[in-house]
């Protein structure tokens, strides 16, 4: 018969060993957690240093790489930026509308901002002026003109090419909102202010549509993608005609000519339904297996468009058939396009250069991918949107969300690379040859 005392002591010993083992495992896990935290902090510090080093190097090259650049610090981050119509042409600069947003923390309303900006003409700005800017200052080239209180955050802004005073916006809701910016009243963004009323609401998505938004270059068609994995197409031709004829913000057209209260919640913490006239879709296209993140019309066809989703698929659609990362094409050269991502770099590509032999030794960095011919590294955080200026060749506006790098705000930059970069090589070499003697004289001195 087993001794009860020995059995109790054996059980006590086993429990002691188990507790000791648990304690050691806990200590080991805590040490591993601390090690991972140290490694993480070290990696973040190295990442921060590399970003600052890259930015410092870029800023030193601004006088060489750019014909003009304006840096504008934003109090609140903007998730979108778009050129509006050109207002005035002068000898040395043009005045133009610029569309932005303000993504706030809730202490004041989210807003859609219409600004007036001055775009300096090519070969006017002095090299020392464009490189000597304060990152924390607001640019004298950008002035706020009008504020619209938006129902929720403004995730995307897209202007109608046939009438750039009319824009579409995406927020955290299934709907697309249409705004006649000239007719909308200027609002003061204070806490508790009521939302501005959109001129038109486009319905059709079954879940939130946040970022994928496009306007057709030649017809008043709107394209959107969302979390419901669908691409939705609208025609707002009749409504846009009515908007153009009816001055004043109090008259808004709808599919029936009457205003209806639409039971859709605005983005963010806004639980109030958005009020405005509503129209339904012209077509809904299913094919993605995850959220649609971007859409784009074909520049040469009103019936063809493409979409890209989180399912890693890019789909080309033909609206006539009824079935089946951010990229923007340059309006100045059909083979040139820009792309951006979370690394803060805005890349400019020319697909005509892919596969061509480089005539000049060292004209392309050894590790650069084919077709890449310019990198804009003026942002220190992720570039959330950019837009080619159709009124001013090779001029781009770009905006970054600087929350991770500076704990708030954003940076808006208007810029144009020096024309020696994109002009034909023979033409550039001929021009430089005229200044050959002057350059050699400068080197001797």
PDB file of N, CA and C in Angstrom, residues 259-327:
ATOM      1  N   UNK A 259     -36.135  66.645 -54.868  1.00  0.00           N
ATOM      2  CA  UNK A 259     -35.160  66.269 -53.864  1.00  0.00           C
ATOM      3  C   UNK A 259     -35.731  65.175 -52.973  1.00  0.00           C
ATOM      4  N   UNK A 260     -34.902  64.158 -52.706  1.00  0.00           N
ATOM      5  CA  UNK A 260     -35.332  63.081 -51.818  1.00  0.00           C
ATOM      6  C   UNK A 260     -34.334  62.924 -50.693  1.00  0.00           C
ATOM      7  N   UNK A 261     -34.821  62.617 -49.516  1.00  0.00           N
ATOM      8  CA  UNK A 261     -33.921  62.349 -48.404  1.00  0.00           C
ATOM      9  C   UNK A 261     -33.383  60.944 -48.565  1.00  0.00           C
ATOM     10  N   UNK A 262     -32.058  60.841 -48.665  1.00  0.00           N
ATOM     11  CA  UNK A 262     -31.440  59.543 -48.921  1.00  0.00           C
ATOM     12  C   UNK A 262     -30.963  58.957 -47.594  1.00  0.00           C
ATOM     13  N   UNK A 263     -31.378  57.753 -47.274  1.00  0.00           N
ATOM     14  CA  UNK A 263     -31.080  57.141 -45.980  1.00  0.00           C
ATOM     15  C   UNK A 263     -29.713  56.487 -45.958  1.00  0.00           C
ATOM     16  N   UNK A 264     -28.684  57.243 -46.301  1.00  0.00           N
ATOM     17  CA  UNK A 264     -27.321  56.742 -46.254  1.00  0.00           C
ATOM     18  C   UNK A 264     -26.553  57.534 -45.222  1.00  0.00           C
ATOM     19  N   UNK A 265     -25.754  56.835 -44.418  1.00  0.00           N
ATOM     20  CA  UNK A 265     -24.962  57.521 -43.415  1.00  0.00           C
ATOM     21  C   UNK A 265     -23.704  58.067 -44.042  1.00  0.00           C
ATOM     22  N   UNK A 266     -23.304  59.257 -43.568  1.00  0.00           N
ATOM     23  CA  UNK A 266     -22.040  59.817 -44.014  1.00  0.00           C
ATOM     24  C   UNK A 266     -20.887  59.064 -43.389  1.00  0.00           C
ATOM     25  N   UNK A 267     -19.660  59.431 -43.775  1.00  0.00           N
ATOM     26  CA  UNK A 267     -18.499  58.721 -43.262  1.00  0.00           C
ATOM     27  C   UNK A 267     -18.172  59.090 -41.843  1.00  0.00           C
ATOM     28  N   UNK A 268     -17.215  58.376 -41.265  1.00  0.00           N
ATOM     29  CA  UNK A 268     -16.744  58.672 -39.924  1.00  0.00           C
ATOM     30  C   UNK A 268     -17.812  58.433 -38.883  1.00  0.00           C
ATOM     31  N   UNK A 269     -17.971  59.421 -37.964  1.00  0.00           N
ATOM     32  CA  UNK A 269     -18.940  59.292 -36.887  1.00  0.00           C
ATOM     33  C   UNK A 269     -20.258  59.970 -37.209  1.00  0.00           C
ATOM     34  N   UNK A 270     -20.442  60.321 -38.458  1.00  0.00           N
ATOM     35  CA  UNK A 270     -21.655  61.021 -38.853  1.00  0.00           C
ATOM     36  C   UNK A 270     -22.771  60.011 -39.091  1.00  0.00           C
ATOM     37  N   UNK A 271     -23.780  60.022 -38.222  1.00  0.00           N
ATOM     38  CA  UNK A 271     -24.875  59.060 -38.338  1.00  0.00           C
ATOM     39  C   UNK A 271     -26.101  59.651 -39.010  1.00  0.00           C
ATOM     40  N   UNK A 272     -26.020  60.914 -39.413  1.00  0.00           N
ATOM     41  CA  UNK A 272     -27.166  61.548 -40.050  1.00  0.00           C
ATOM     42  C   UNK A 272     -27.233  61.157 -41.518  1.00  0.00           C
ATOM     43  N   UNK A 273     -28.440  60.945 -42.045  1.00  0.00           N
ATOM     44  CA  UNK A 273     -28.547  60.625 -43.468  1.00  0.00           C
ATOM     45  C   UNK A 273     -28.184  61.825 -44.324  1.00  0.00           C
ATOM     46  N   UNK A 274     -27.555  61.561 -45.468  1.00  0.00           N
ATOM     47  CA  UNK A 274     -27.183  62.631 -46.393  1.00  0.00           C
ATOM     48  C   UNK A 274     -28.400  63.006 -47.211  1.00  0.00           C
ATOM     49  N   UNK A 275     -28.723  64.285 -47.235  1.00  0.00           N
ATOM     50  CA  UNK A 275     -29.898  64.777 -47.935  1.00  0.00           C
ATOM     51  C   UNK A 275     -29.509  65.259 -49.326  1.00  0.00           C
ATOM     52  N   UNK A 276     -30.252  64.828 -50.351  1.00  0.00           N
ATOM     53  CA  UNK A 276     -29.981  65.281 -51.701  1.00  0.00           C
ATOM     54  C   UNK A 276     -30.685  64.428 -52.725  1.00  0.00           C
ATOM     55  N   UNK A 277     -30.793  64.906 -53.973  1.00  0.00           N
ATOM     56  CA  UNK A 277     -31.413  64.132 -55.043  1.00  0.00           C
ATOM     57  C   UNK A 277     -30.566  62.922 -55.412  1.00  0.00           C
ATOM     58  N   UNK A 278     -31.238  61.843 -55.819  1.00  0.00           N
ATOM     59  CA  UNK A 278     -30.578  60.546 -56.004  1.00  0.00           C
ATOM     60  C   UNK A 278     -30.796  60.018 -57.419  1.00  0.00           C
ATOM     61  N   UNK A 279     -29.747  59.389 -57.994  1.00  0.00           N
ATOM     62  CA  UNK A 279     -29.920  58.616 -59.226  1.00  0.00           C
ATOM     63  C   UNK A 279     -29.230  57.268 -59.062  1.00  0.00           C
ATOM     64  N   UNK A 280     -29.748  56.265 -59.742  1.00  0.00           N
ATOM     65  CA  UNK A 280     -29.204  54.916 -59.679  1.00  0.00           C
ATOM     66  C   UNK A 280     -28.185  54.659 -60.772  1.00  0.00           C
ATOM     67  N   UNK A 281     -27.569  53.478 -60.779  1.00  0.00           N
ATOM     68  CA  UNK A 281     -26.477  53.174 -61.712  1.00  0.00           C
ATOM     69  C   UNK A 281     -26.942  52.826 -63.107  1.00  0.00           C
ATOM     70  N   UNK A 282     -26.036  52.994 -64.047  1.00  0.00           N
ATOM     71  CA  UNK A 282     -26.259  52.557 -65.421  1.00  0.00           C
ATOM     72  C   UNK A 282     -25.835  51.104 -65.590  1.00  0.00           C
ATOM     73  N   UNK A 283     -24.854  50.680 -64.803  1.00  0.00           N
ATOM     74  CA  UNK A 283     -24.392  49.295 -64.877  1.00  0.00           C
ATOM     75  C   UNK A 283     -23.607  48.918 -63.630  1.00  0.00           C
ATOM     76  N   UNK A 284     -23.695  47.658 -63.220  1.00  0.00           N
ATOM     77  CA  UNK A 284     -22.923  47.124 -62.100  1.00  0.00           C
ATOM     78  C   UNK A 284     -22.146  45.914 -62.606  1.00  0.00           C
ATOM     79  N   UNK A 285     -20.841  45.884 -62.370  1.00  0.00           N
ATOM     80  CA  UNK A 285     -19.963  44.868 -62.953  1.00  0.00           C
ATOM     81  C   UNK A 285     -19.296  44.063 -61.837  1.00  0.00           C
ATOM     82  N   UNK A 286     -19.541  42.761 -61.845  1.00  0.00           N
ATOM     83  CA  UNK A 286     -19.015  41.843 -60.839  1.00  0.00           C
ATOM     84  C   UNK A 286     -17.900  40.999 -61.447  1.00  0.00           C
ATOM     85  N   UNK A 287     -16.829  40.795 -60.687  1.00  0.00           N
ATOM     86  CA  UNK A 287     -15.720  39.985 -61.175  1.00  0.00           C
ATOM     87  C   UNK A 287     -14.594  39.874 -60.164  1.00  0.00           C
ATOM     88  N   UNK A 288     -14.489  40.860 -59.276  1.00  0.00           N
ATOM     89  CA  UNK A 288     -13.449  40.818 -58.253  1.00  0.00           C
ATOM     90  C   UNK A 288     -13.881  39.939 -57.081  1.00  0.00           C
ATOM     91  N   UNK A 289     -12.888  39.411 -56.370  1.00  0.00           N
ATOM     92  CA  UNK A 289     -13.150  38.577 -55.198  1.00  0.00           C
ATOM     93  C   UNK A 289     -12.798  39.288 -53.899  1.00  0.00           C
ATOM     94  N   UNK A 290     -12.418  40.570 -54.009  1.00  0.00           N
ATOM     95  CA  UNK A 290     -12.112  41.367 -52.816  1.00  0.00           C
ATOM     96  C   UNK A 290     -12.371  42.835 -53.145  1.00  0.00           C
ATOM     97  N   UNK A 291     -12.103  43.709 -52.191  1.00  0.00           N
ATOM     98  CA  UNK A 291     -12.377  45.146 -52.335  1.00  0.00           C
ATOM     99  C   UNK A 291     -11.721  45.717 -53.588  1.00  0.00           C
ATOM    100  N   UNK A 292     -12.469  46.518 -54.339  1.00  0.00           N
ATOM    101  CA  UNK A 292     -11.935  47.237 -55.503  1.00  0.00           C
ATOM    102  C   UNK A 292     -11.294  48.523 -55.008  1.00  0.00           C
ATOM    103  N   UNK A 293      -9.984  48.707 -55.264  1.00  0.00           N
ATOM    104  CA  UNK A 293      -9.235  49.824 -54.701  1.00  0.00           C
ATOM    105  C   UNK A 293      -9.020  50.979 -55.673  1.00  0.00           C
ATOM    106  N   UNK A 294      -9.092  50.724 -56.988  1.00  0.00           N
ATOM    107  CA  UNK A 294      -8.896  51.811 -57.946  1.00  0.00           C
ATOM    108  C   UNK A 294      -9.595  51.471 -59.258  1.00  0.00           C
ATOM    109  N   UNK A 295     -10.073  52.499 -59.938  1.00  0.00           N
ATOM    110  CA  UNK A 295     -10.718  52.356 -61.248  1.00  0.00           C
ATOM    111  C   UNK A 295     -10.207  53.464 -62.162  1.00  0.00           C
ATOM    112  N   UNK A 296     -10.224  53.207 -63.460  1.00  0.00           N
ATOM    113  CA  UNK A 296      -9.740  54.202 -64.420  1.00  0.00           C
ATOM    114  C   UNK A 296     -10.404  53.978 -65.768  1.00  0.00           C
ATOM    115  N   UNK A 297     -10.884  55.071 -66.380  1.00  0.00           N
ATOM    116  CA  UNK A 297     -11.428  55.002 -67.731  1.00  0.00           C
ATOM    117  C   UNK A 297     -10.296  54.936 -68.740  1.00  0.00           C
ATOM    118  N   UNK A 298     -10.534  54.249 -69.838  1.00  0.00           N
ATOM    119  CA  UNK A 298      -9.600  54.270 -70.965  1.00  0.00           C
ATOM    120  C   UNK A 298      -9.634  55.657 -71.596  1.00  0.00           C
ATOM    121  N   UNK A 299      -8.479  56.308 -71.818  1.00  0.00           N
ATOM    122  CA  UNK A 299      -8.480  57.669 -72.372  1.00  0.00           C
ATOM    123  C   UNK A 299      -9.131  57.788 -73.745  1.00  0.00           C
ATOM    124  N   UNK A 300      -9.156  56.672 -74.501  1.00  0.00           N
ATOM    125  CA  UNK A 300      -9.655  56.746 -75.882  1.00  0.00           C
ATOM    126  C   UNK A 300     -11.037  56.121 -76.068  1.00  0.00           C
ATOM    127  N   UNK A 301     -11.676  55.666 -74.978  1.00  0.00           N
ATOM    128  CA  UNK A 301     -12.979  55.016 -75.123  1.00  0.00           C
ATOM    129  C   UNK A 301     -13.840  55.282 -73.896  1.00  0.00           C
ATOM    130  N   UNK A 302     -15.095  55.653 -74.139  1.00  0.00           N
ATOM    131  CA  UNK A 302     -16.022  55.886 -73.033  1.00  0.00           C
ATOM    132  C   UNK A 302     -16.610  54.588 -72.507  1.00  0.00           C
ATOM    133  N   UNK A 303     -16.460  53.508 -73.256  1.00  0.00           N
ATOM    134  CA  UNK A 303     -17.080  52.235 -72.898  1.00  0.00           C
ATOM    135  C   UNK A 303     -16.108  51.238 -72.260  1.00  0.00           C
ATOM    136  N   UNK A 304     -14.829  51.579 -72.241  1.00  0.00           N
ATOM    137  CA  UNK A 304     -13.830  50.677 -71.687  1.00  0.00           C
ATOM    138  C   UNK A 304     -13.188  51.294 -70.452  1.00  0.00           C
ATOM    139  N   UNK A 305     -13.014  50.469 -69.439  1.00  0.00           N
ATOM    140  CA  UNK A 305     -12.385  50.936 -68.202  1.00  0.00           C
ATOM    141  C   UNK A 305     -11.753  49.752 -67.495  1.00  0.00           C
ATOM    142  N   UNK A 306     -10.904  50.035 -66.529  1.00  0.00           N
ATOM    143  CA  UNK A 306     -10.234  48.956 -65.803  1.00  0.00           C
ATOM    144  C   UNK A 306     -10.385  49.170 -64.306  1.00  0.00           C
ATOM    145  N   UNK A 307     -10.203  48.092 -63.562  1.00  0.00           N
ATOM    146  CA  UNK A 307     -10.284  48.137 -62.109  1.00  0.00           C
ATOM    147  C   UNK A 307      -9.213  47.237 -61.522  1.00  0.00           C
ATOM    148  N   UNK A 308      -8.747  47.575 -60.317  1.00  0.00           N
ATOM    149  CA  UNK A 308      -7.767  46.760 -59.621  1.00  0.00           C
ATOM    150  C   UNK A 308      -8.243  46.582 -58.192  1.00  0.00           C
ATOM    151  N   UNK A 309      -8.070  45.365 -57.654  1.00  0.00           N
ATOM    152  CA  UNK A 309      -8.602  45.064 -56.334  1.00  0.00           C
ATOM    153  C   UNK A 309      -7.595  44.436 -55.400  1.00  0.00           C
ATOM    154  N   UNK A 310      -8.028  44.242 -54.160  1.00  0.00           N
ATOM    155  CA  UNK A 310      -7.185  43.577 -53.166  1.00  0.00           C
ATOM    156  C   UNK A 310      -7.014  42.090 -53.458  1.00  0.00           C
ATOM    157  N   UNK A 311      -7.710  41.589 -54.470  1.00  0.00           N
ATOM    158  CA  UNK A 311      -7.508  40.198 -54.904  1.00  0.00           C
ATOM    159  C   UNK A 311      -6.333  40.072 -55.864  1.00  0.00           C
ATOM    160  N   UNK A 312      -5.577  41.182 -56.019  1.00  0.00           N
ATOM    161  CA  UNK A 312      -4.390  41.217 -56.900  1.00  0.00           C
ATOM    162  C   UNK A 312      -4.751  41.031 -58.363  1.00  0.00           C
ATOM    163  N   UNK A 313      -5.985  41.377 -58.726  1.00  0.00           N
ATOM    164  CA  UNK A 313      -6.428  41.248 -60.120  1.00  0.00           C
ATOM    165  C   UNK A 313      -6.693  42.619 -60.731  1.00  0.00           C
ATOM    166  N   UNK A 314      -6.252  42.782 -61.968  1.00  0.00           N
ATOM    167  CA  UNK A 314      -6.611  43.945 -62.774  1.00  0.00           C
ATOM    168  C   UNK A 314      -7.539  43.452 -63.876  1.00  0.00           C
ATOM    169  N   UNK A 315      -8.741  44.044 -63.950  1.00  0.00           N
ATOM    170  CA  UNK A 315      -9.746  43.598 -64.917  1.00  0.00           C
ATOM    171  C   UNK A 315     -10.067  44.731 -65.888  1.00  0.00           C
ATOM    172  N   UNK A 316     -10.048  44.420 -67.177  1.00  0.00           N
ATOM    173  CA  UNK A 316     -10.460  45.366 -68.211  1.00  0.00           C
ATOM    174  C   UNK A 316     -11.913  45.073 -68.562  1.00  0.00           C
ATOM    175  N   UNK A 317     -12.757  46.096 -68.473  1.00  0.00           N
ATOM    176  CA  UNK A 317     -14.187  45.937 -68.713  1.00  0.00           C
ATOM    177  C   UNK A 317     -14.594  46.640 -70.002  1.00  0.00           C
ATOM    178  N   UNK A 318     -15.595  46.095 -70.657  1.00  0.00           N
ATOM    179  CA  UNK A 318     -16.219  46.735 -71.807  1.00  0.00           C
ATOM    180  C   UNK A 318     -17.702  46.870 -71.491  1.00  0.00           C
ATOM    181  N   UNK A 319     -18.168  48.110 -71.295  1.00  0.00           N
ATOM    182  CA  UNK A 319     -19.561  48.345 -70.894  1.00  0.00           C
ATOM    183  C   UNK A 319     -20.540  47.852 -71.947  1.00  0.00           C
ATOM    184  N   UNK A 320     -20.113  47.772 -73.210  1.00  0.00           N
ATOM    185  CA  UNK A 320     -21.000  47.299 -74.279  1.00  0.00           C
ATOM    186  C   UNK A 320     -21.277  45.817 -74.144  1.00  0.00           C
ATOM    187  N   UNK A 321     -20.306  45.086 -73.561  1.00  0.00           N
ATOM    188  CA  UNK A 321     -20.496  43.644 -73.387  1.00  0.00           C
ATOM    189  C   UNK A 321     -21.326  43.346 -72.146  1.00  0.00           C
ATOM    190  N   UNK A 322     -21.194  44.211 -71.136  1.00  0.00           N
ATOM    191  CA  UNK A 322     -21.975  44.057 -69.925  1.00  0.00           C
ATOM    192  C   UNK A 322     -21.433  43.026 -68.964  1.00  0.00           C
ATOM    193  N   UNK A 323     -20.297  42.369 -69.314  1.00  0.00           N
ATOM    194  CA  UNK A 323     -19.684  41.410 -68.405  1.00  0.00           C
ATOM    195  C   UNK A 323     -18.161  41.578 -68.411  1.00  0.00           C
ATOM    196  N   UNK A 324     -17.811  40.642 -67.854  1.00  0.00           N
ATOM    197  CA  UNK A 324     -16.351  40.386 -67.638  1.00  0.00           C
ATOM    198  C   UNK A 324     -15.574  41.306 -66.581  1.00  0.00           C
ATOM    199  N   UNK A 325      -2.574  49.080 -58.028  1.00  0.00           N
ATOM    200  CA  UNK A 325      -2.049  50.234 -57.215  1.00  0.00           C
ATOM    201  C   UNK A 325      -2.364  51.544 -57.838  1.00  0.00           C
ATOM    202  N   UNK A 326      -2.342  53.045 -57.277  1.00  0.00           N
ATOM    203  CA  UNK A 326      -2.885  54.185 -58.003  1.00  0.00           C
ATOM    204  C   UNK A 326      -1.997  54.509 -59.192  1.00  0.00           C
ATOM    205  N   UNK A 327      -2.630  54.698 -60.381  1.00  0.00           N
ATOM    206  CA  UNK A 327      -1.884  55.030 -61.601  1.00  0.00           C
ATOM    207  C   UNK A 327      -2.594  56.160 -62.321  1.00  0.00           C
TER     208      UNK A 327
END
